[in-house]
């Protein structure tokens, strides 16, 4: 069986178009600080009429293969996670196939996985499991998470975002799965769903989605801890991992989630919590589960106790989610990419625990073990090749009126046919793929910015 299976390389792409959250706050007439402090967000990326989840995934895949000089015929499985439905039958994966067909490779397993923000994790597990299985043929797996998170006007709109992530999967990876350390929680809930197939916007019960997220987190953490204790013969607390990375709809929920783990640890009398911390959390030890989700005092006290641990173990993973917004399936992996970006020289030997959540609902907590690795599949090369600072700094901030106008255009275009886009590439970097046309049969056509113009693929 292949050993140390995991992520060999990563690439991230997010649109160069964004809006600052303080500007949006002003425009929406929200109280000052609601989006920036209340939600904890700085900026939000969005697709204009030339970009969508397919073009973003093409950009991420081609860029990853180029940067790491991976021969497309050496990909044996391609899995896509997305909840942005552009076609109810044809998978996003099939739109990516021309990249491989050109090299004579059509022998590639895998299709799309969908369940809200969890599809990327399902895709990742499928690929890792394939490499670990007896049907593995020795080639690489490739996972793509791609989403455009958009909400109707109202309180949820500032929690949008957009991005695609591509991850190369194989053995002897610098980012290896500790496959036995996994806790899942799957249940039926109507917290966020997309029953209206004519609209890209979800139906969302914001408050319920927050509680569902935290309940799933508690349940996954309990299972994860139980498995760890069985394997290691000692209880697990947050001091047994170096970093925690969360699915990040908005940063405030990440702060609350980590505080929730500390609260769980306090109930198990974890020794890293000092006397003052124990004292401030003691009054909440007798709360029922339901009461604990409603208690603002508990939320405040646990966040205070968690603060120094949050700064050390979580904060390094918050950069891209705060700057780009919720990227649905890509959100967790964009947070992980932020950790690589911020701490790459300091990650060898470290354990990172990740929490993936998809409304509806599906959730898993799992563990990765990091080693420096060999060039080009090394942590430092992955971090520098993603060029995160460069990508963030070269973005274009839209004024709110233009953002709202873009949302209206996209709303109108969603599910429609027989149109040509603006083909305006002036804001796109060279090599970025873009949508040129949707014809009278709903067929979508794409081109690559800077490619010799023989048009679409
Ligand atoms: N300054 C500082 N903080 C403020 C201010 C202000 N001026 N005004 C409000 N706040 C705080 C509030 O106290 C609140 O903080 P709290 O959560 O600690 O109580 C926070 O800002 C948000 O304010 P609310 O009034 O609770 O927000 P609202 O009802 O407008 O919506 C929500 C927030 C529910 C997150 C909404 O944006 C939404 O529905 N988003 C989509 C759903 C979502 O992302 N769910 C997460 C999990 S599911 C998923 O990933 C899609």
Short mmCIF file of C-alpha atoms in Angstrom, two decimals, residues 2-448:
data_model
loop_
_atom_site.label_atom_id
_atom_site.label_comp_id
_atom_site.label_asym_id
_atom_site.label_seq_id
_atom_site.Cartn_x
_atom_site.Cartn_y
_atom_site.Cartn_z
CA UNK A 2 1.21 3.52 -0.85
CA UNK A 3 2.59 5.33 2.20
CA UNK A 4 2.09 8.91 3.43
CA UNK A 5 -0.59 9.63 0.87
CA UNK A 6 -1.69 13.23 0.70
CA UNK A 7 -1.22 16.60 -0.99
CA UNK A 8 1.93 16.98 -3.11
CA UNK A 9 1.16 20.40 -4.55
CA UNK A 10 -1.54 23.08 -4.47
CA UNK A 11 -2.66 26.00 -6.60
CA UNK A 12 -5.26 28.64 -5.77
CA UNK A 13 -7.06 31.03 -8.07
CA UNK A 14 -9.51 33.74 -7.06
CA UNK A 15 -11.01 36.46 -9.28
CA UNK A 16 -9.08 39.74 -9.42
CA UNK A 17 -12.35 41.60 -8.80
CA UNK A 18 -13.36 42.35 -5.22
CA UNK A 19 -15.16 44.76 -2.92
CA UNK A 20 -13.95 46.00 0.47
CA UNK A 21 -16.26 45.04 3.30
CA UNK A 22 -16.21 48.51 4.92
CA UNK A 23 -17.31 50.03 1.60
CA UNK A 24 -20.12 47.46 1.24
CA UNK A 25 -21.15 48.06 4.86
CA UNK A 26 -21.52 51.79 4.14
CA UNK A 27 -23.40 51.18 0.91
CA UNK A 28 -25.81 48.68 2.53
CA UNK A 29 -26.54 51.06 5.41
CA UNK A 30 -25.27 48.47 7.91
CA UNK A 31 -23.94 49.81 11.21
CA UNK A 32 -20.25 50.61 11.12
CA UNK A 33 -18.17 47.54 11.92
CA UNK A 34 -20.93 44.98 11.25
CA UNK A 35 -19.18 43.26 8.33
CA UNK A 36 -15.58 43.98 9.36
CA UNK A 37 -15.77 43.31 13.12
CA UNK A 38 -19.17 41.60 13.46
CA UNK A 39 -18.45 39.09 10.69
CA UNK A 40 -14.67 39.60 10.82
CA UNK A 41 -14.28 40.03 7.04
CA UNK A 42 -11.98 42.43 5.15
CA UNK A 43 -12.82 41.96 1.48
CA UNK A 44 -14.91 39.78 -0.85
CA UNK A 45 -14.03 38.41 -4.30
CA UNK A 46 -16.65 37.83 -6.98
CA UNK A 47 -16.84 36.68 -10.60
CA UNK A 48 -17.72 39.16 -13.32
CA UNK A 49 -19.49 38.05 -16.51
CA UNK A 50 -16.28 36.53 -17.95
CA UNK A 51 -15.59 34.14 -15.06
CA UNK A 52 -17.41 31.18 -13.55
CA UNK A 53 -16.60 27.99 -11.63
CA UNK A 54 -15.50 26.22 -14.81
CA UNK A 55 -13.11 28.93 -15.99
CA UNK A 56 -11.65 29.24 -12.48
CA UNK A 57 -11.08 25.49 -12.25
CA UNK A 58 -9.41 25.46 -15.68
CA UNK A 59 -7.09 28.24 -14.55
CA UNK A 60 -6.18 26.44 -11.31
CA UNK A 61 -5.57 23.06 -13.00
CA UNK A 62 -3.48 24.36 -15.92
CA UNK A 63 -1.46 26.59 -13.62
CA UNK A 64 -0.73 23.71 -11.21
CA UNK A 65 0.32 21.32 -14.01
CA UNK A 66 2.56 24.04 -15.54
CA UNK A 67 4.22 25.13 -12.32
CA UNK A 68 5.06 21.60 -11.22
CA UNK A 69 5.77 20.33 -14.75
CA UNK A 70 3.32 17.47 -14.27
CA UNK A 71 2.66 15.56 -17.48
CA UNK A 72 -1.17 15.52 -17.95
CA UNK A 73 -0.95 11.86 -18.96
CA UNK A 74 0.27 11.14 -15.43
CA UNK A 75 -3.12 12.01 -13.90
CA UNK A 76 -5.23 8.89 -13.26
CA UNK A 77 -8.08 10.36 -11.24
CA UNK A 78 -9.71 13.78 -11.30
CA UNK A 79 -12.33 14.68 -8.72
CA UNK A 80 -14.19 17.98 -8.50
CA UNK A 81 -16.05 19.37 -5.49
CA UNK A 82 -18.53 22.15 -6.16
CA UNK A 83 -21.99 23.32 -5.18
CA UNK A 84 -22.33 25.84 -8.01
CA UNK A 85 -24.57 24.01 -10.45
CA UNK A 86 -24.19 25.10 -14.09
CA UNK A 87 -25.48 21.83 -15.47
CA UNK A 88 -27.63 19.20 -13.77
CA UNK A 89 -26.01 16.34 -15.69
CA UNK A 90 -22.67 17.23 -17.23
CA UNK A 91 -19.96 17.39 -14.58
CA UNK A 92 -17.42 20.21 -14.22
CA UNK A 93 -14.83 17.44 -14.45
CA UNK A 94 -15.78 16.84 -18.10
CA UNK A 95 -15.13 20.52 -18.90
CA UNK A 96 -11.57 19.98 -17.64
CA UNK A 97 -10.98 16.93 -19.83
CA UNK A 98 -9.70 18.84 -22.92
CA UNK A 99 -6.59 19.68 -20.85
CA UNK A 100 -5.86 15.93 -20.70
CA UNK A 101 -7.34 14.82 -24.01
CA UNK A 102 -4.77 17.01 -25.79
CA UNK A 103 -2.12 14.74 -24.29
CA UNK A 104 -3.93 11.56 -25.28
CA UNK A 105 -5.16 10.89 -21.76
CA UNK A 106 -8.83 9.97 -21.47
CA UNK A 107 -8.25 7.22 -18.89
CA UNK A 108 -9.16 9.35 -15.86
CA UNK A 109 -11.63 8.20 -13.20
CA UNK A 110 -13.76 10.46 -11.01
CA UNK A 111 -16.67 12.90 -11.37
CA UNK A 112 -18.13 15.76 -9.29
CA UNK A 113 -19.13 15.58 -5.62
CA UNK A 114 -21.82 17.90 -4.29
CA UNK A 115 -23.07 18.72 -0.83
CA UNK A 116 -22.77 22.42 -0.08
CA UNK A 117 -19.26 23.34 1.10
CA UNK A 118 -18.33 19.69 1.79
CA UNK A 119 -18.00 18.47 -1.84
CA UNK A 120 -14.29 19.34 -1.97
CA UNK A 121 -13.57 17.21 1.08
CA UNK A 122 -15.52 14.28 -0.40
CA UNK A 123 -13.48 14.70 -3.62
CA UNK A 124 -10.24 14.82 -1.64
CA UNK A 125 -11.10 11.69 0.38
CA UNK A 126 -12.04 9.87 -2.86
CA UNK A 127 -8.63 10.65 -4.37
CA UNK A 128 -6.64 9.79 -1.26
CA UNK A 129 -8.61 6.54 -0.86
CA UNK A 130 -7.93 5.67 -4.51
CA UNK A 131 -4.17 6.12 -4.09
CA UNK A 132 -4.32 3.97 -0.95
CA UNK A 133 -6.41 1.28 -2.68
CA UNK A 134 -5.67 -1.83 -4.75
CA UNK A 135 -7.10 -0.12 -7.88
CA UNK A 136 -4.42 2.59 -7.81
CA UNK A 137 -2.39 2.48 -11.06
CA UNK A 138 0.60 4.49 -9.85
CA UNK A 139 -0.47 7.84 -11.35
CA UNK A 140 -1.38 11.06 -9.52
CA UNK A 141 -4.82 12.10 -8.36
CA UNK A 142 -6.06 15.64 -8.87
CA UNK A 143 -8.71 17.36 -6.74
CA UNK A 144 -10.42 20.59 -7.69
CA UNK A 145 -12.65 22.66 -5.40
CA UNK A 146 -14.42 25.47 -7.23
CA UNK A 147 -17.27 27.74 -6.21
CA UNK A 148 -18.82 31.12 -6.64
CA UNK A 149 -20.64 32.00 -3.41
CA UNK A 150 -23.30 34.60 -4.08
CA UNK A 151 -26.32 35.58 -2.01
CA UNK A 152 -29.43 37.65 -2.72
CA UNK A 153 -29.41 41.20 -1.35
CA UNK A 154 -29.75 41.10 2.44
CA UNK A 155 -27.75 40.07 5.50
CA UNK A 156 -26.09 37.06 3.84
CA UNK A 157 -24.69 38.98 0.84
CA UNK A 158 -21.44 40.06 2.60
CA UNK A 159 -20.65 36.38 3.26
CA UNK A 160 -20.03 35.61 -0.43
CA UNK A 161 -16.73 34.93 -2.19
CA UNK A 162 -15.24 32.94 -5.10
CA UNK A 163 -12.20 30.74 -5.79
CA UNK A 164 -10.86 27.51 -7.20
CA UNK A 165 -8.19 25.28 -5.66
CA UNK A 166 -6.36 22.41 -7.33
CA UNK A 167 -4.49 19.77 -5.28
CA UNK A 168 -2.18 17.08 -6.61
CA UNK A 169 -2.50 13.80 -4.68
CA UNK A 170 0.04 11.03 -4.33
CA UNK A 171 2.26 8.99 -1.98
CA UNK A 172 5.23 10.35 0.02
CA UNK A 173 3.47 13.71 0.27
CA UNK A 174 4.70 16.61 2.44
CA UNK A 175 1.06 16.99 3.52
CA UNK A 176 0.08 13.45 4.52
CA UNK A 177 -3.24 12.16 5.84
CA UNK A 178 -3.39 10.58 9.26
CA UNK A 179 -6.22 8.48 7.84
CA UNK A 180 -7.24 6.81 11.10
CA UNK A 181 -7.89 10.20 12.70
CA UNK A 182 -11.26 11.20 11.28
CA UNK A 183 -14.57 12.04 12.88
CA UNK A 184 -17.69 12.68 10.80
CA UNK A 185 -21.19 13.93 11.54
CA UNK A 186 -23.91 13.61 8.91
CA UNK A 187 -27.56 14.57 9.46
CA UNK A 188 -30.64 16.08 7.82
CA UNK A 189 -31.16 19.83 8.23
CA UNK A 190 -32.62 22.71 6.24
CA UNK A 191 -30.04 25.32 7.22
CA UNK A 192 -28.82 26.28 3.74
CA UNK A 193 -29.98 24.67 0.50
CA UNK A 194 -30.60 25.44 -3.16
CA UNK A 195 -34.04 24.11 -4.11
CA UNK A 196 -34.68 26.83 -6.71
CA UNK A 197 -32.87 25.52 -9.77
CA UNK A 198 -33.54 28.75 -11.66
CA UNK A 199 -31.45 30.75 -9.20
CA UNK A 200 -27.84 30.62 -8.07
CA UNK A 201 -28.87 31.96 -4.66
CA UNK A 202 -29.44 29.59 -1.73
CA UNK A 203 -32.33 29.58 0.69
CA UNK A 204 -30.58 30.21 3.97
CA UNK A 205 -31.59 30.20 7.62
CA UNK A 206 -28.53 32.07 8.87
CA UNK A 207 -28.99 31.50 12.59
CA UNK A 208 -29.80 27.81 12.14
CA UNK A 209 -26.75 27.38 9.90
CA UNK A 210 -24.51 28.79 12.66
CA UNK A 211 -25.95 26.38 15.25
CA UNK A 212 -25.81 23.41 12.85
CA UNK A 213 -22.16 24.22 12.14
CA UNK A 214 -21.28 24.31 15.87
CA UNK A 215 -23.30 21.17 16.68
CA UNK A 216 -21.56 19.28 13.85
CA UNK A 217 -18.22 20.59 15.10
CA UNK A 218 -18.89 19.29 18.64
CA UNK A 219 -19.97 15.91 17.32
CA UNK A 220 -16.96 15.54 14.99
CA UNK A 221 -14.59 16.64 17.76
CA UNK A 222 -16.04 14.05 20.15
CA UNK A 223 -15.62 11.24 17.60
CA UNK A 224 -12.18 12.47 16.61
CA UNK A 225 -11.07 12.58 20.29
CA UNK A 226 -12.46 9.08 20.93
CA UNK A 227 -10.56 7.67 17.95
CA UNK A 228 -7.37 9.42 19.01
CA UNK A 229 -7.68 8.04 22.57
CA UNK A 230 -8.20 4.49 21.24
CA UNK A 231 -5.13 4.79 18.99
CA UNK A 232 -2.80 6.70 21.28
CA UNK A 233 -4.02 5.56 24.68
CA UNK A 234 -4.38 9.13 25.99
CA UNK A 235 -7.01 11.83 25.67
CA UNK A 236 -6.83 14.43 22.87
CA UNK A 237 -6.99 18.16 23.53
CA UNK A 238 -6.10 21.13 21.32
CA UNK A 239 -2.55 20.95 22.69
CA UNK A 240 -2.07 17.72 20.69
CA UNK A 241 -2.22 19.59 17.37
CA UNK A 242 -0.18 22.56 16.22
CA UNK A 243 -2.79 24.18 14.01
CA UNK A 244 -6.56 24.08 13.49
CA UNK A 245 -8.06 25.03 10.14
CA UNK A 246 -11.80 25.58 9.70
CA UNK A 247 -14.27 25.88 6.88
CA UNK A 248 -14.62 29.67 6.96
CA UNK A 249 -17.95 31.20 5.89
CA UNK A 250 -16.78 34.32 7.77
CA UNK A 251 -14.07 34.79 10.36
CA UNK A 252 -16.30 35.38 13.42
CA UNK A 253 -17.66 31.83 13.09
CA UNK A 254 -14.09 30.49 13.02
CA UNK A 255 -13.31 32.36 16.26
CA UNK A 256 -16.46 30.93 17.86
CA UNK A 257 -15.68 27.43 16.60
CA UNK A 258 -12.21 27.29 18.05
CA UNK A 259 -13.55 28.67 21.37
CA UNK A 260 -16.07 25.82 21.28
CA UNK A 261 -13.21 23.27 21.12
CA UNK A 262 -11.62 24.95 24.15
CA UNK A 263 -14.98 24.78 25.97
CA UNK A 264 -15.19 21.04 25.11
CA UNK A 265 -11.67 20.58 26.45
CA UNK A 266 -12.61 22.43 29.65
CA UNK A 267 -15.42 19.93 30.24
CA UNK A 268 -12.76 17.19 30.05
CA UNK A 269 -10.53 19.17 32.45
CA UNK A 270 -7.71 19.63 29.94
CA UNK A 271 -4.52 20.63 31.75
CA UNK A 272 -3.47 23.44 29.37
CA UNK A 273 -6.31 25.65 30.66
CA UNK A 274 -4.92 27.70 33.56
CA UNK A 275 -6.67 28.41 36.86
CA UNK A 276 -8.19 31.69 35.67
CA UNK A 277 -9.52 29.97 32.54
CA UNK A 278 -10.96 27.10 34.57
CA UNK A 279 -12.65 29.56 36.88
CA UNK A 280 -14.25 31.56 34.09
CA UNK A 281 -15.60 28.47 32.31
CA UNK A 282 -16.71 26.57 35.44
CA UNK A 283 -20.18 28.22 35.62
CA UNK A 284 -21.04 26.74 32.21
CA UNK A 285 -20.12 23.14 32.92
CA UNK A 286 -23.68 22.21 33.87
CA UNK A 287 -25.36 23.68 30.78
CA UNK A 288 -27.21 21.27 28.53
CA UNK A 289 -25.97 21.02 24.95
CA UNK A 290 -28.88 23.12 23.67
CA UNK A 291 -28.40 25.76 26.36
CA UNK A 292 -24.71 25.99 25.57
CA UNK A 293 -25.41 27.07 21.95
CA UNK A 294 -27.67 29.89 23.16
CA UNK A 295 -25.44 31.24 25.95
CA UNK A 296 -23.81 34.56 24.97
CA UNK A 297 -21.92 34.55 28.29
CA UNK A 298 -20.35 31.19 27.46
CA UNK A 299 -19.47 32.41 23.98
CA UNK A 300 -17.73 35.45 25.46
CA UNK A 301 -15.93 33.58 28.24
CA UNK A 302 -14.71 30.74 26.00
CA UNK A 303 -13.48 33.18 23.33
CA UNK A 304 -11.51 35.00 26.01
CA UNK A 305 -9.90 31.80 27.33
CA UNK A 306 -9.23 30.62 23.76
CA UNK A 307 -7.69 33.91 22.57
CA UNK A 308 -3.95 33.16 23.06
CA UNK A 309 -4.38 29.66 21.59
CA UNK A 310 -6.42 31.08 18.70
CA UNK A 311 -3.64 33.55 17.92
CA UNK A 312 -1.06 30.75 17.79
CA UNK A 313 -3.03 27.86 16.30
CA UNK A 314 -5.75 29.39 14.09
CA UNK A 315 -4.93 32.96 13.12
CA UNK A 316 -2.24 31.97 10.52
CA UNK A 317 -4.94 30.20 8.48
CA UNK A 318 -7.35 33.13 8.30
CA UNK A 319 -5.68 35.35 5.67
CA UNK A 320 -7.34 34.27 2.40
CA UNK A 321 -10.83 33.60 3.86
CA UNK A 322 -10.85 37.12 5.37
CA UNK A 323 -9.65 38.67 2.12
CA UNK A 324 -11.65 36.61 -0.39
CA UNK A 325 -14.74 35.56 1.61
CA UNK A 326 -16.55 32.24 1.69
CA UNK A 327 -15.38 30.09 -1.21
CA UNK A 328 -17.71 27.22 -0.28
CA UNK A 329 -15.86 23.98 -1.24
CA UNK A 330 -12.56 25.87 -1.59
CA UNK A 331 -12.90 27.71 1.72
CA UNK A 332 -11.27 25.13 4.01
CA UNK A 333 -8.41 24.56 1.56
CA UNK A 334 -7.89 28.30 1.05
CA UNK A 335 -7.55 28.55 4.83
CA UNK A 336 -5.02 25.71 4.75
CA UNK A 337 -3.18 27.49 1.89
CA UNK A 338 -3.00 30.58 4.13
CA UNK A 339 -1.32 28.51 6.82
CA UNK A 340 1.26 27.23 4.31
CA UNK A 341 1.81 30.80 3.11
CA UNK A 342 2.29 32.21 6.61
CA UNK A 343 4.21 29.39 8.30
CA UNK A 344 5.85 27.30 5.57
CA UNK A 345 9.36 27.33 7.07
CA UNK A 346 8.00 26.29 10.43
CA UNK A 347 5.65 23.43 9.57
CA UNK A 348 7.81 20.33 9.33
CA UNK A 349 6.69 17.69 11.84
CA UNK A 350 3.53 19.60 12.68
CA UNK A 351 0.02 18.16 12.99
CA UNK A 352 -2.83 20.18 11.47
CA UNK A 353 -6.46 19.38 12.26
CA UNK A 354 -9.05 20.47 9.69
CA UNK A 355 -12.82 20.85 10.04
CA UNK A 356 -14.96 20.62 6.91
CA UNK A 357 -18.66 21.59 7.02
CA UNK A 358 -21.32 21.49 4.32
CA UNK A 359 -24.87 22.57 5.10
CA UNK A 360 -27.68 20.12 4.82
CA UNK A 361 -25.51 18.64 6.54
CA UNK A 362 -22.21 16.82 6.29
CA UNK A 363 -19.06 17.42 8.33
CA UNK A 364 -15.69 15.79 9.02
CA UNK A 365 -12.75 16.62 11.26
CA UNK A 366 -9.50 15.09 10.01
CA UNK A 367 -5.79 15.28 10.60
CA UNK A 368 -2.74 15.98 8.43
CA UNK A 369 0.93 15.45 9.29
CA UNK A 370 3.42 17.78 7.58
CA UNK A 371 7.03 17.22 6.53
CA UNK A 372 9.24 19.57 4.48
CA UNK A 373 9.36 17.19 1.46
CA UNK A 374 11.53 17.16 -1.66
CA UNK A 375 11.52 19.89 -4.28
CA UNK A 376 9.24 20.59 -6.14
CA UNK A 377 6.82 18.87 -3.75
CA UNK A 378 8.07 20.69 -0.65
CA UNK A 379 6.13 22.90 1.75
CA UNK A 380 8.29 25.94 0.96
CA UNK A 381 7.88 25.50 -2.79
CA UNK A 382 4.12 24.99 -2.51
CA UNK A 383 3.88 28.20 -0.46
CA UNK A 384 5.98 30.30 -2.84
CA UNK A 385 4.45 28.86 -6.05
CA UNK A 386 0.94 29.90 -4.96
CA UNK A 387 2.07 33.58 -5.03
CA UNK A 388 -0.63 34.53 -2.57
CA UNK A 389 0.65 38.02 -1.70
CA UNK A 390 1.05 38.89 -5.37
CA UNK A 391 -2.46 37.68 -6.18
CA UNK A 392 -4.03 39.56 -3.27
CA UNK A 393 -2.15 42.77 -4.03
CA UNK A 394 -2.97 42.85 -7.73
CA UNK A 395 -6.75 42.85 -7.25
CA UNK A 396 -9.13 45.57 -8.38
CA UNK A 397 -11.59 47.00 -5.88
CA UNK A 398 -15.01 47.71 -7.36
CA UNK A 399 -17.20 50.53 -6.05
CA UNK A 400 -20.46 49.16 -4.56
CA UNK A 401 -22.66 50.39 -7.44
CA UNK A 402 -20.56 48.43 -9.93
CA UNK A 403 -20.59 45.37 -7.65
CA UNK A 404 -24.40 45.46 -7.41
CA UNK A 405 -24.66 45.92 -11.18
CA UNK A 406 -22.38 42.90 -11.71
CA UNK A 407 -24.50 40.78 -9.34
CA UNK A 408 -27.61 41.79 -11.36
CA UNK A 409 -25.95 40.79 -14.66
CA UNK A 410 -24.88 37.44 -13.22
CA UNK A 411 -28.36 36.87 -11.76
CA UNK A 412 -29.87 37.51 -15.18
CA UNK A 413 -27.32 35.32 -16.99
CA UNK A 414 -27.62 32.33 -14.63
CA UNK A 415 -29.27 29.45 -16.49
CA UNK A 416 -29.72 31.47 -19.67
CA UNK A 417 -28.47 30.79 -23.21
CA UNK A 418 -27.57 32.50 -26.45
CA UNK A 419 -25.31 35.25 -25.23
CA UNK A 420 -21.78 36.45 -25.75
CA UNK A 421 -19.90 37.82 -22.73
CA UNK A 422 -18.06 41.15 -22.70
CA UNK A 423 -14.83 39.14 -23.29
CA UNK A 424 -13.20 41.90 -21.26
CA UNK A 425 -9.88 40.47 -20.07
CA UNK A 426 -8.37 43.76 -19.00
CA UNK A 427 -8.42 42.74 -15.32
CA UNK A 428 -7.38 39.10 -15.84
CA UNK A 429 -3.78 37.95 -15.51
CA UNK A 430 -2.13 36.25 -18.51
CA UNK A 431 -3.06 32.57 -18.74
CA UNK A 432 -6.40 32.97 -16.94
CA UNK A 433 -9.34 31.21 -18.61
CA UNK A 434 -12.55 33.11 -19.30
CA UNK A 435 -16.05 32.51 -20.60
CA UNK A 436 -16.67 33.85 -24.10
CA UNK A 437 -20.09 32.56 -25.05
CA UNK A 438 -23.08 30.39 -24.18
CA UNK A 439 -24.73 29.35 -27.46
CA UNK A 440 -28.36 28.62 -28.33
CA UNK A 441 -27.89 25.02 -27.10
CA UNK A 442 -26.51 26.16 -23.72
CA UNK A 443 -23.01 25.04 -24.73
CA UNK A 444 -20.32 27.01 -22.93
CA UNK A 445 -17.12 28.22 -24.60
CA UNK A 446 -13.93 29.34 -22.94
CA UNK A 447 -10.65 30.93 -24.01
CA UNK A 448 -7.32 31.57 -22.30
#
